[in-house]
Tab-separated table of C-alpha atoms and ligand atoms in Angstrom:
chain	number	residue	atom	x	y	z
A	1	MET	CA	43.568	152.287	91.136
A	2	GLY	CA	46.740	152.299	93.460
A	3	LYS	CA	48.804	153.763	91.494
A	4	SER	CA	50.858	157.414	92.123
A	5	LYS	CA	53.037	159.320	89.427
A	6	THR	CA	56.537	157.526	89.638
A	7	THR	CA	55.950	154.242	91.294
A	8	PHE	CA	54.124	150.992	89.942
A	9	ASN	CA	51.884	149.545	92.951
A	10	ILE	CA	49.226	146.883	92.467
A	11	SER	CA	48.706	144.021	94.077
A	12	LYS	CA	49.666	141.272	92.017
A	13	GLU	CA	47.982	138.434	94.209
A	14	GLY	CA	45.103	140.587	94.828
A	15	ASN	CA	43.982	141.936	91.658
A	16	PHE	CA	46.090	140.359	88.978
A	17	SER	CA	43.781	140.921	86.082
A	18	GLU	CA	44.495	144.864	86.824
A	19	TRP	CA	48.093	144.253	87.530
A	20	TYR	CA	48.463	142.391	84.096
A	21	THR	CA	46.820	144.934	81.833
A	22	GLU	CA	48.799	148.108	83.867
A	23	ILE	CA	52.068	146.520	83.392
A	24	LEU	CA	51.940	145.822	79.975
A	25	ASN	CA	51.178	149.360	79.209
A	26	LYS	CA	53.448	150.982	82.097
A	27	ALA	CA	56.306	149.018	81.268
A	28	GLU	CA	56.079	149.596	77.334
A	29	VAL	CA	55.606	145.671	76.986
A	30	THR	CA	52.603	146.227	74.090
A	31	ASP	CA	50.435	148.652	72.976
A	32	MET	CA	46.626	148.172	72.567
A	33	ARG	CA	45.736	151.466	70.471
A	34	TYR	CA	46.339	149.797	66.961
A	35	GLY	CA	42.435	149.215	66.517
A	36	VAL	CA	42.145	145.861	65.485
A	37	LYS	CA	40.458	143.413	67.532
A	38	GLY	CA	42.906	140.963	68.886
A	39	PHE	CA	45.807	142.307	67.143
A	40	VAL	CA	48.574	144.020	69.622
A	41	VAL	CA	51.278	146.017	68.737
A	42	ILE	CA	54.232	144.542	70.551
A	43	ARG	CA	56.783	147.392	71.646
A	44	PRO	CA	60.569	147.219	71.919
A	45	TRP	CA	60.749	146.453	75.227
A	46	GLY	CA	58.562	143.347	74.654
A	47	ALA	CA	60.152	142.387	71.386
A	48	ARG	CA	63.614	142.217	72.729
A	49	ILE	CA	62.483	139.857	75.378
A	50	ILE	CA	60.619	137.596	72.535
A	51	ASP	CA	63.913	138.419	70.679
A	52	LYS	CA	65.936	136.505	73.104
A	53	MET	CA	63.222	133.792	73.401
A	54	TYR	CA	63.390	132.822	70.187
A	55	ARG	CA	67.281	132.842	70.090
A	56	ILE	CA	67.486	130.401	73.203
A	57	TYR	CA	64.675	128.375	71.857
A	58	GLU	CA	66.170	127.743	68.171
A	59	SER	CA	69.776	127.113	69.270
A	60	ALA	CA	67.685	124.371	71.625
A	61	LEU	CA	66.047	122.808	68.489
A	62	ARG	CA	69.331	123.179	66.348
A	63	ALA	CA	71.119	120.953	69.226
A	64	THR	CA	68.684	118.364	68.699
A	65	GLY	CA	68.944	118.050	64.911
A	66	HIS	CA	66.460	120.602	63.755
A	67	GLU	CA	67.097	122.740	60.905
A	68	ALA	CA	65.228	126.211	59.945
A	69	ALA	CA	62.911	126.619	56.929
A	70	MET	CA	60.702	129.855	56.207
A	71	MET	CA	57.407	128.493	54.614
A	72	PRO	CA	54.803	131.301	52.888
A	73	THR	CA	52.055	132.734	55.094
A	74	VAL	CA	49.344	131.939	52.523
A	75	ILE	CA	48.034	128.335	52.321
A	76	PRO	CA	45.835	127.344	49.516
A	77	GLU	CA	42.491	126.109	50.489
A	78	GLY	CA	42.953	122.748	48.644
A	79	ASN	CA	45.263	122.108	51.348
A	80	PHE	CA	43.442	122.524	53.847
A	81	LYS	CA	40.498	120.305	52.754
A	82	ARG	CA	42.689	117.113	52.219
A	83	GLU	CA	42.542	116.021	55.850
A	84	ALA	CA	38.940	116.123	57.236
A	85	SER	CA	39.677	116.222	60.791
A	86	HIS	CA	42.164	119.236	60.527
A	87	VAL	CA	40.113	121.385	58.055
A	88	GLU	CA	37.186	120.768	60.548
A	89	GLY	CA	38.951	122.029	63.482
A	90	PHE	CA	40.758	125.120	62.069
A	91	ALA	CA	37.896	126.130	59.358
A	92	PRO	CA	36.234	128.340	61.696
A	93	GLU	CA	39.523	130.144	63.046
A	94	VAL	CA	40.618	130.423	59.422
A	95	PHE	CA	41.152	134.217	58.172
A	96	TRP	CA	40.700	133.901	54.079
A	97	LEU	CA	41.999	136.100	51.578
A	98	ASP	CA	39.866	138.105	49.438
A	99	LYS	CA	41.944	137.740	46.265
A	100	LYS	CA	41.558	134.314	44.313
A	101	GLN	CA	44.211	132.575	42.760
A	102	GLY	CA	42.858	130.091	40.006
A	103	ASP	CA	40.184	128.350	41.615
A	104	ASP	CA	41.964	128.070	44.897
A	105	LYS	CA	40.848	130.579	47.758
A	106	LEU	CA	44.052	131.463	50.032
A	107	ALA	CA	43.945	131.319	53.924
A	108	LEU	CA	46.663	133.422	56.242
A	109	ARG	CA	48.308	130.401	58.334
A	110	PRO	CA	46.838	129.284	61.369
A	111	THR	CA	49.578	126.753	61.882
A	112	SER	CA	51.554	124.996	58.774
A	113	GLU	CA	51.064	121.264	58.654
A	114	THR	CA	49.538	121.840	55.420
A	115	ALA	CA	52.541	123.889	54.019
A	116	PHE	CA	55.134	121.659	55.345
A	117	TYR	CA	53.869	118.427	54.217
A	118	GLU	CA	53.049	119.841	50.784
A	119	MET	CA	56.981	119.940	50.681
A	120	TYR	CA	57.763	116.598	52.878
A	121	ASN	CA	55.902	114.861	49.697
A	122	LEU	CA	58.500	116.196	47.675
A	123	TRP	CA	61.590	116.087	49.954
A	124	ILE	CA	60.981	112.788	51.582
A	125	ARG	CA	61.854	109.874	49.339
A	126	SER	CA	63.578	107.143	51.003
A	127	TYR	CA	64.658	106.167	54.391
A	128	ARG	CA	68.097	107.950	54.275
A	129	ASP	CA	65.775	111.131	54.127
A	130	LEU	CA	64.788	110.363	57.797
A	131	PRO	CA	64.509	111.507	60.268
A	132	MET	CA	63.616	114.912	58.758
A	133	LYS	CA	63.399	117.916	61.490
A	134	ILE	CA	62.429	121.270	60.553
A	135	TYR	CA	61.101	124.081	62.188
A	136	GLN	CA	60.193	127.495	61.450
A	137	ARG	CA	59.942	130.721	63.344
A	138	ALA	CA	56.804	132.523	62.351
A	139	ASN	CA	53.431	134.521	62.890
A	140	VAL	CA	50.309	132.619	62.493
A	141	PHE	CA	46.631	133.792	62.400
A	142	ARG	CA	43.578	132.586	64.217
A	143	ASN	CA	40.364	134.403	64.112
A	144	GLU	CA	39.763	133.900	67.861
A	145	THR	CA	35.864	134.212	68.918
A	146	LYS	CA	36.633	134.296	72.435
A	147	ALA	CA	37.306	137.698	74.249
A	148	THR	CA	41.189	138.476	73.458
A	149	ARG	CA	43.864	139.238	75.756
A	150	PRO	CA	47.296	140.735	75.028
A	151	LEU	CA	49.949	138.009	74.504
A	152	ILE	CA	47.670	135.623	76.142
A	153	ARG	CA	44.801	135.086	73.388
A	154	SER	CA	45.362	137.004	70.409
A	155	ARG	CA	44.407	136.812	66.811
A	156	GLU	CA	48.327	136.908	66.077
A	157	PHE	CA	50.994	135.271	67.644
A	158	HIS	CA	54.756	134.673	67.201
A	159	TRP	CA	55.888	131.053	67.529
A	160	ILE	CA	57.838	128.392	66.543
A	161	GLU	CA	56.456	125.353	64.821
A	162	SER	CA	58.579	122.411	64.343
A	163	HIS	CA	57.338	119.435	62.054
A	164	ASP	CA	59.314	116.135	62.187
A	165	ALA	CA	59.340	113.032	60.141
A	166	PHE	CA	60.205	109.466	61.026
A	167	ALA	CA	60.602	106.219	59.743
A	168	ASN	CA	58.669	104.646	62.518
A	169	LYS	CA	56.142	105.298	65.236
A	170	LYS	CA	58.290	104.437	67.969
A	171	GLU	CA	60.828	107.026	67.232
A	172	ALA	CA	58.009	109.732	66.403
A	173	GLU	CA	56.529	109.091	70.165
A	174	ALA	CA	60.294	109.302	71.382
A	175	GLN	CA	60.151	112.595	69.708
A	176	VAL	CA	56.920	113.528	71.645
A	177	GLN	CA	58.750	113.120	74.842
A	178	ASP	CA	62.016	114.893	73.774
A	179	ASP	CA	59.442	117.695	72.883
A	180	ILE	CA	58.347	117.937	76.525
A	181	LEU	CA	61.971	117.425	77.457
A	182	MET	CA	62.701	120.605	75.574
A	183	THR	CA	59.801	122.548	77.242
A	184	GLU	CA	61.248	121.514	80.616
A	185	GLU	CA	64.734	122.514	79.716
A	186	VAL	CA	63.953	125.867	77.854
A	187	MET	CA	60.979	127.151	79.536
A	188	HIS	CA	61.157	126.151	82.963
A	189	LYS	CA	64.516	125.796	83.580
A	190	ILE	CA	65.767	129.202	81.483
A	191	PHE	CA	62.506	131.269	81.713
A	192	GLY	CA	61.278	129.817	84.903
A	193	VAL	CA	57.776	128.936	84.075
A	194	PRO	CA	56.707	125.375	85.745
A	195	PHE	CA	54.230	123.643	83.785
A	196	LEU	CA	52.367	120.288	83.871
A	197	PRO	CA	52.674	118.097	81.089
A	198	MET	CA	49.215	116.918	80.117
A	199	LYS	CA	48.331	114.285	77.305
A	200	ARG	CA	44.873	115.867	76.326
A	201	PRO	CA	41.464	113.795	76.454
A	202	GLN	CA	40.389	112.607	72.929
A	203	TRP	CA	37.701	115.524	72.666
A	204	ASP	CA	40.522	118.046	73.103
A	205	LYS	CA	43.314	116.749	70.794
A	206	PHE	CA	44.780	118.764	67.861
A	207	PRO	CA	43.106	118.243	64.922
A	208	GLY	CA	44.367	115.619	63.272
A	209	ALA	CA	46.896	114.197	65.850
A	210	VAL	CA	46.444	110.802	67.190
A	211	TYR	CA	47.022	112.290	70.884
A	212	THR	CA	48.399	115.907	72.301
A	213	VAL	CA	50.424	116.626	75.036
A	214	GLY	CA	50.155	120.043	75.945
A	215	SER	CA	51.955	121.870	78.629
A	216	ASP	CA	50.022	123.695	81.075
A	217	CYS	CA	51.056	126.604	83.547
A	218	ILE	CA	49.162	128.017	86.259
A	219	MET	CA	48.781	132.210	86.272
A	220	PRO	CA	48.962	134.158	89.789
A	221	ASP	CA	45.102	134.205	89.581
A	222	GLY	CA	45.212	130.218	89.563
A	223	LYS	CA	43.780	130.116	86.094
A	224	VAL	CA	45.667	127.510	83.747
A	225	ILE	CA	47.131	128.550	80.415
A	226	GLN	CA	48.152	126.265	77.607
A	227	GLN	CA	52.182	126.518	76.683
A	228	PRO	CA	53.757	124.816	73.914
A	229	SER	CA	51.901	121.527	72.899
A	230	THR	CA	53.546	118.602	71.023
A	231	HIS	CA	51.212	115.948	68.796
A	232	LEU	CA	51.718	112.731	67.095
A	233	ILE	CA	50.284	113.122	63.907
A	234	ASP	CA	47.656	110.786	62.476
A	235	GLN	CA	48.779	108.636	59.228
A	236	HIS	CA	45.452	109.597	57.822
A	237	PHE	CA	46.940	113.222	57.726
A	238	VAL	CA	50.418	112.270	56.163
A	239	LYS	CA	48.977	110.212	53.488
A	240	ALA	CA	46.462	112.564	52.335
A	241	PHE	CA	49.433	114.358	51.471
A	242	ASP	CA	51.038	111.127	49.909
A	243	VAL	CA	53.876	111.811	52.105
A	244	LYS	CA	55.879	108.401	51.709
A	245	PHE	CA	59.355	106.752	51.670
A	246	VAL	CA	61.292	103.658	50.447
A	247	ASP	CA	62.421	101.579	53.255
A	248	GLU	CA	65.831	99.604	53.189
A	249	LYS	CA	64.016	96.955	52.088
A	250	GLU	CA	62.809	98.817	48.903
A	251	LYS	CA	59.225	98.708	50.426
A	252	GLU	CA	56.799	101.624	50.624
A	253	GLN	CA	56.137	103.204	53.768
A	254	THR	CA	54.476	106.230	55.459
A	255	PRO	CA	56.697	108.266	57.720
A	256	TRP	CA	55.272	108.849	61.351
A	257	LEU	CA	55.098	112.838	61.927
A	258	THR	CA	55.060	115.042	64.774
A	259	CYS	CA	54.983	118.804	65.477
A	260	TYR	CA	55.745	121.070	68.595
A	261	GLY	CA	54.441	124.411	68.790
A	262	PRO	CA	56.266	127.039	71.526
A	263	CYS	CA	54.481	130.360	71.262
A	264	MET	CA	57.061	132.931	72.367
A	265	SER	CA	54.230	136.045	72.653
A	266	ARG	CA	52.219	133.590	74.864
A	267	ILE	CA	55.088	132.148	76.955
A	268	LEU	CA	55.984	135.836	77.417
A	269	ALA	CA	52.600	136.330	79.061
A	270	SER	CA	53.580	133.763	81.542
A	271	VAL	CA	57.298	135.144	82.312
A	272	LEU	CA	55.988	138.303	83.015
A	273	ALA	CA	52.840	137.228	85.241
A	274	ASN	CA	55.182	134.224	87.053
A	275	HIS	CA	57.682	136.445	87.926
A	276	GLY	CA	56.353	140.128	88.175
A	277	ASP	CA	55.739	141.669	91.862
A	278	ASP	CA	53.756	144.452	92.970
A	279	ASN	CA	56.323	147.073	91.824
A	280	GLY	CA	56.146	146.062	88.214
A	281	LEU	CA	57.905	143.470	86.058
A	282	VAL	CA	60.527	141.142	87.704
A	283	LEU	CA	62.654	139.777	84.208
A	284	PRO	CA	64.639	136.821	84.337
A	285	TYR	CA	68.451	137.876	83.887
A	286	THR	CA	68.531	135.653	80.946
A	287	LEU	CA	65.825	137.309	79.177
A	288	ALA	CA	65.886	140.939	80.269
A	289	PRO	CA	66.718	143.515	77.330
A	290	VAL	CA	68.576	145.573	79.822
A	291	GLN	CA	70.408	143.428	82.193
A	292	VAL	CA	72.420	146.337	83.965
A	293	VAL	CA	71.407	150.113	83.924
A	294	ILE	CA	73.677	152.670	85.431
A	295	VAL	CA	72.690	155.692	86.669
A	296	PRO	CA	75.771	158.140	87.051
A	297	PHE	CA	75.870	160.567	89.499
A	298	SER	CA	77.756	163.849	88.465
A	299	GLY	CA	81.298	164.103	89.339
A	300	LYS	CA	84.923	164.495	88.401
A	301	GLY	CA	85.848	161.854	85.728
A	302	VAL	CA	82.288	159.951	86.168
A	303	ASP	CA	81.098	160.247	82.691
A	304	GLU	CA	84.582	158.470	81.270
A	305	ALA	CA	84.457	155.995	83.997
A	306	VAL	CA	81.045	155.044	83.166
A	307	THR	CA	81.712	155.254	79.417
A	308	LYS	CA	84.537	152.465	80.214
A	309	ILE	CA	82.682	150.423	82.317
A	310	ARG	CA	79.781	150.177	79.818
A	311	ALA	CA	82.233	148.892	77.176
A	312	GLU	CA	83.743	146.510	79.295
A	313	LEU	CA	80.231	144.758	80.231
A	314	MET	CA	79.287	144.944	76.528
A	315	ASN	CA	82.263	143.145	75.926
A	316	GLU	CA	81.281	140.578	78.030
A	317	TYR	CA	77.991	140.170	76.456
A	318	ILE	CA	76.148	141.952	78.913
A	319	ASP	CA	72.960	144.300	78.101
A	320	VAL	CA	73.780	147.753	79.682
A	321	LYS	CA	71.809	151.031	79.650
A	322	VAL	CA	73.162	154.217	80.750
A	323	ASP	CA	70.273	156.543	82.093
A	324	ASP	CA	72.039	159.957	81.873
A	325	SER	CA	68.560	161.585	81.387
A	326	ASP	CA	67.677	164.897	83.122
A	327	LYS	CA	65.085	162.680	85.638
A	328	ARG	CA	65.356	162.677	89.089
A	329	PRO	CA	67.513	159.819	90.490
A	330	GLY	CA	64.570	158.431	92.157
A	331	GLU	CA	62.480	158.564	89.131
A	332	LYS	CA	65.123	156.787	87.236
A	333	PHE	CA	65.007	153.962	89.877
A	334	PHE	CA	61.653	153.360	89.981
A	335	PHE	CA	61.124	153.341	86.117
A	336	TRP	CA	64.054	150.934	85.708
A	337	GLU	CA	62.527	148.875	89.002
A	338	MET	CA	59.087	148.812	87.127
A	339	LYS	CA	60.598	147.399	83.618
A	340	GLY	CA	62.185	144.609	85.421
A	341	VAL	CA	65.861	145.474	84.692
A	342	PRO	CA	67.623	142.670	87.217
A	343	PHE	CA	70.667	144.921	88.256
A	344	ARG	CA	71.241	148.789	88.733
A	345	LEU	CA	74.722	150.412	89.341
A	346	GLU	CA	74.940	153.929	90.962
A	347	ILE	CA	78.272	155.499	90.172
A	348	GLY	CA	79.579	158.700	91.376
A	349	GLU	CA	82.887	160.079	92.583
A	350	LYS	CA	82.409	158.097	95.641
A	351	GLU	CA	82.281	154.789	93.902
A	352	LEU	CA	85.423	155.661	91.907
A	353	GLU	CA	87.487	156.632	94.843
A	354	SER	CA	86.519	153.579	96.765
A	355	GLY	CA	86.863	151.171	93.621
A	356	GLU	CA	83.548	149.692	94.622
A	357	VAL	CA	80.137	150.331	93.469
A	358	THR	CA	76.808	149.208	94.797
A	359	VAL	CA	74.545	147.128	92.803
A	360	PHE	CA	71.092	147.250	93.622
A	361	ILE	CA	69.048	143.807	92.890
A	362	ARG	CA	65.762	144.076	91.381
A	363	ASP	CA	64.077	140.939	92.848
A	364	LEU	CA	65.427	141.201	96.369
A	365	LYS	CA	65.500	144.772	96.791
A	366	GLU	CA	68.624	144.770	98.454
A	367	LYS	CA	72.174	146.122	97.583
A	368	VAL	CA	75.377	144.686	97.442
A	369	SER	CA	78.575	146.125	96.848
A	370	VAL	CA	81.151	145.158	93.882
A	371	LYS	CA	84.742	145.348	93.265
A	372	ILE	CA	84.908	147.839	89.678
A	373	ASP	CA	87.653	145.646	88.582
A	374	ASP	CA	85.626	142.686	88.354
A	375	LEU	CA	82.707	143.460	87.547
A	376	ALA	CA	81.341	141.715	84.590
A	377	GLU	CA	82.247	138.523	86.235
A	378	SER	CA	80.294	139.435	89.456
A	379	ILE	CA	77.444	140.599	87.500
A	380	LYS	CA	77.241	137.321	85.517
A	381	ASN	CA	77.745	135.242	88.694
A	382	LEU	CA	74.958	137.513	90.304
A	383	GLY	CA	72.761	137.054	86.948
A	384	ALA	CA	73.223	133.324	87.671
A	385	GLU	CA	71.983	133.392	91.148
A	386	TYR	CA	68.991	135.829	90.088
A	387	ASP	CA	67.566	133.108	87.585
A	388	GLU	CA	67.866	130.387	90.240
A	389	ARG	CA	65.848	132.601	92.664
A	390	LEU	CA	63.186	133.092	90.129
A	391	ILE	CA	63.123	129.760	89.224
A	392	ALA	CA	62.994	128.439	92.675
A	393	ARG	CA	60.053	131.154	93.660
A	394	ALA	CA	58.066	129.962	90.417
A	395	ASP	CA	58.433	126.448	91.736
A	396	GLU	CA	57.028	127.072	95.330
A	397	PHE	CA	54.108	129.016	94.101
A	398	PHE	CA	53.382	126.010	91.983
A	399	GLY	CA	54.054	123.497	94.134
A	400	ASP	CA	51.221	123.489	96.223
A	401	LYS	CA	48.832	124.335	93.360
A	402	VAL	CA	47.595	120.474	92.712
A	403	VAL	CA	44.909	119.119	95.116
A	404	ASP	CA	43.921	115.521	95.349
A	405	CYS	CA	39.885	115.307	95.267
A	406	LYS	CA	37.403	112.424	95.916
A	407	ASP	CA	34.023	113.760	94.876
A	408	LYS	CA	32.349	116.771	93.344
A	409	ASP	CA	32.577	118.946	96.358
A	410	SER	CA	36.048	118.530	96.840
A	411	ILE	CA	36.523	119.350	92.870
A	412	LYS	CA	34.556	122.574	93.335
A	413	LYS	CA	36.309	123.688	96.702
A	414	ALA	CA	40.065	123.315	95.084
A	415	LEU	CA	38.704	124.899	91.876
A	416	ASP	CA	37.350	127.917	93.330
A	417	SER	CA	40.465	128.440	95.904
A	418	GLY	CA	42.371	128.625	92.546
A	419	LYS	CA	44.127	125.216	92.270
A	420	VAL	CA	44.072	122.398	90.101
A	421	ALA	CA	42.057	119.556	91.068
A	422	ARG	CA	43.550	115.822	90.198
A	423	PHE	CA	41.083	112.711	90.642
A	424	SER	CA	40.187	109.606	89.250
A	425	PHE	CA	37.653	109.859	85.972
A	426	CYS	CA	35.933	107.591	83.857
A	427	SER	CA	37.374	107.972	80.867
A	428	ALA	CA	39.949	110.270	78.627
A	429	GLU	CA	38.557	108.638	75.680
A	430	ALA	CA	35.294	109.922	73.782
A	431	GLU	CA	33.012	108.153	76.393
A	432	GLY	CA	34.251	110.586	78.890
A	433	ALA	CA	33.130	113.663	77.114
A	434	SER	CA	29.821	113.988	78.719
A	435	CYS	CA	31.595	114.152	82.205
A	436	ALA	CA	34.182	116.695	81.053
A	437	GLU	CA	31.145	118.740	79.807
A	438	PHE	CA	29.537	118.545	83.167
A	439	ILE	CA	32.540	119.849	84.457
A	440	GLU	CA	32.429	122.842	82.337
A	441	LYS	CA	29.184	123.876	82.664
A	442	GLU	CA	28.644	123.125	86.202
A	443	LEU	CA	32.115	124.120	87.410
A	444	GLN	CA	33.646	126.266	84.972
A	445	ALA	CA	36.564	124.059	84.429
A	446	ARG	CA	38.494	122.074	81.964
A	447	VAL	CA	39.521	118.498	82.112
A	448	MET	CA	43.036	119.042	81.055
A	449	GLY	CA	44.087	115.510	80.819
A	450	THR	CA	46.166	112.910	82.152
A	451	ARG	CA	50.086	112.987	82.760
A	452	GLY	CA	51.933	112.996	79.696
A	453	ASP	CA	55.444	112.156	81.213
A	454	LEU	CA	54.045	109.577	83.876
A	455	ASN	CA	51.656	106.892	84.173
A	456	GLU	CA	49.190	107.795	86.964
A	457	LYS	CA	46.790	104.962	88.354
A	458	ALA	CA	43.268	105.746	88.822
A	459	ASP	CA	41.188	104.404	91.745
A	460	GLY	CA	37.489	104.089	92.532
A	461	LYS	CA	34.736	105.852	90.871
A	462	CYS	CA	34.205	108.778	88.582
A	463	PRO	CA	32.818	111.460	90.888
A	464	ILE	CA	30.623	112.629	88.108
A	465	CYS	CA	28.958	109.315	86.382
A	466	GLY	CA	29.874	107.000	89.035
A	467	LYS	CA	31.503	104.534	86.833
A	468	VAL	CA	34.647	102.630	87.253
A	469	ALA	CA	37.398	105.270	86.837
A	470	LYS	CA	39.903	104.430	84.122
A	471	VAL	CA	42.267	107.360	84.207
A	472	LYS	CA	43.588	110.182	86.467
A	473	VAL	CA	42.913	113.606	85.628
A	474	TYR	CA	43.776	117.013	86.505
A	475	ALA	CA	40.902	120.042	85.775
A	476	GLY	CA	41.581	123.682	86.241
A	477	LYS	CA	39.742	126.949	85.401
A	478	SER	CA	41.561	128.347	82.351
A	479	TYR	CA	42.174	131.508	80.120
B	501	ZN	ZN1	32.576	109.826	84.410
C-alpha cells in the first residue's frame, strides 16, 4: 500500500481498484461501515457533489419542458404484475415489504414506471394534455445479487427518472434522441464524462421497452460502466395501465411513452474515476463542494482581509472554505489537494502588501498570481478553463479506446488490453443472442449494442458464427 500519513499516493492507472476504494474513504465521499450489504453512506463531501449534479440535471430537464413530481416509494404488487416482461425483468431484484396492505404486497420501487402510469391513466385525457413530461428525483432499490461496489453497483441509488408521454411514436423517438443529447450536454459537456450512446441488443433492453439506448462510459481500468439510459416504452406496457387519450378527431388513442434515468450516485463514480490522479480527487470546478480553499498565514490584518475576501467570493456564488485549523500548512495543502478542491489561495501579510495572491491550481499543480481586486472574476475565468481542461483530458483518454476488430483473436486482444472492440456481428435481434453468450463466456465481455446516435454499416461475416453480419456492434468488459 503506497501511502504515507499526509499524502495520498496510489497509482490510478496501475491499480485503479485500490485507488477507487481508498479515495472514497480518504476523501470522505462514502462510508462503508453501515453494515448492510450494498447500502452505502454518502458523506457530506459526496452529498454536496451529488446535490450540485441534481441541480444541473434538473435545470436541464426543466429547460426542456419537464416538470417535477414526487411519487410514493412503495408500489403495489398488482401494478407490477400488469405488464409481463416488466415484472419478469424486475421481480428478482425487488425488495418486498413484509407488511401487507389489503391483499396487495408492497414493493420498494426499483424504478417507477408502474407508479407514474397509474397516474397517467388519470392525468392524460386528451391530446391537449400531451406531451406530458414529468420527472422525479428519487432513490430506488434493487436487490443486486452481483458483488456490490460503492456508487458503482449499490442496492439503493440516487437518480432522476423522467417519464414522457406523446401523441405519436415519432415524437417519442425524438425524445429518445433528445435524452441522448441531454446526456451529452450535461454528463459530458459539464461533468466531463464522455460516453458511447449504445442501442442495446434485444436481449439486453429494459424490461417493457421497444428499445433501450444506454450511455457507456469507460473507467480507467478499461471496464465499461453504463450511465444514463433512455427507453422507448412498448405500447403493451402503456395499454396494461389503460393510458389513453382522445385525439383531435375524437378518436381514442394510446400515447407513446419514453423514460430516461440518469443516476447521480453512479455518475459520481465516473466523475471521480475519470478526473482523479495519483494524489487523489480532481473535481470539476462546477461540481466541487469547495471551489476555493483559503489558507491564511498569521500576520497583521490577515484575518480581516480573509473574512472580506471570503465574503466577496461568496457574493459571486463561489464556494469558499477558510482553513484556519491548527494543522501545519503542508498538511492543509495535501488534505485539500486530496479532496480535489480546484483552487487554493495562500494569504499572508506579503500578499496584502503586494495586492496579489498566489492561486494553486489542483489539476496542473501550478501556481499563478492574481490581483486581489478582481479575484472573483479571475477565479471564475480560471474555473471555466479548469473544466475545459478536465473535459479535454477525459476525451483524450476516451479517444483511442475503441478498436476495430475482424476476428475472435483481435477482439480478445482488444478486450485484454482494456479497450472496447468494434466489429461486424450477425444480429442485434434475438438470433444474435447465442453469439453474444459465447462472447460473454469465452471473452468475459458484454456486447454493448449498436450506435444509438448514428447508423454504422456492417461488412463481412460474424466472427463468432460466420453468418452474414447485419450490424456493427461494440463489446467491452463491464462492471
Ligand atoms: Zn453470430
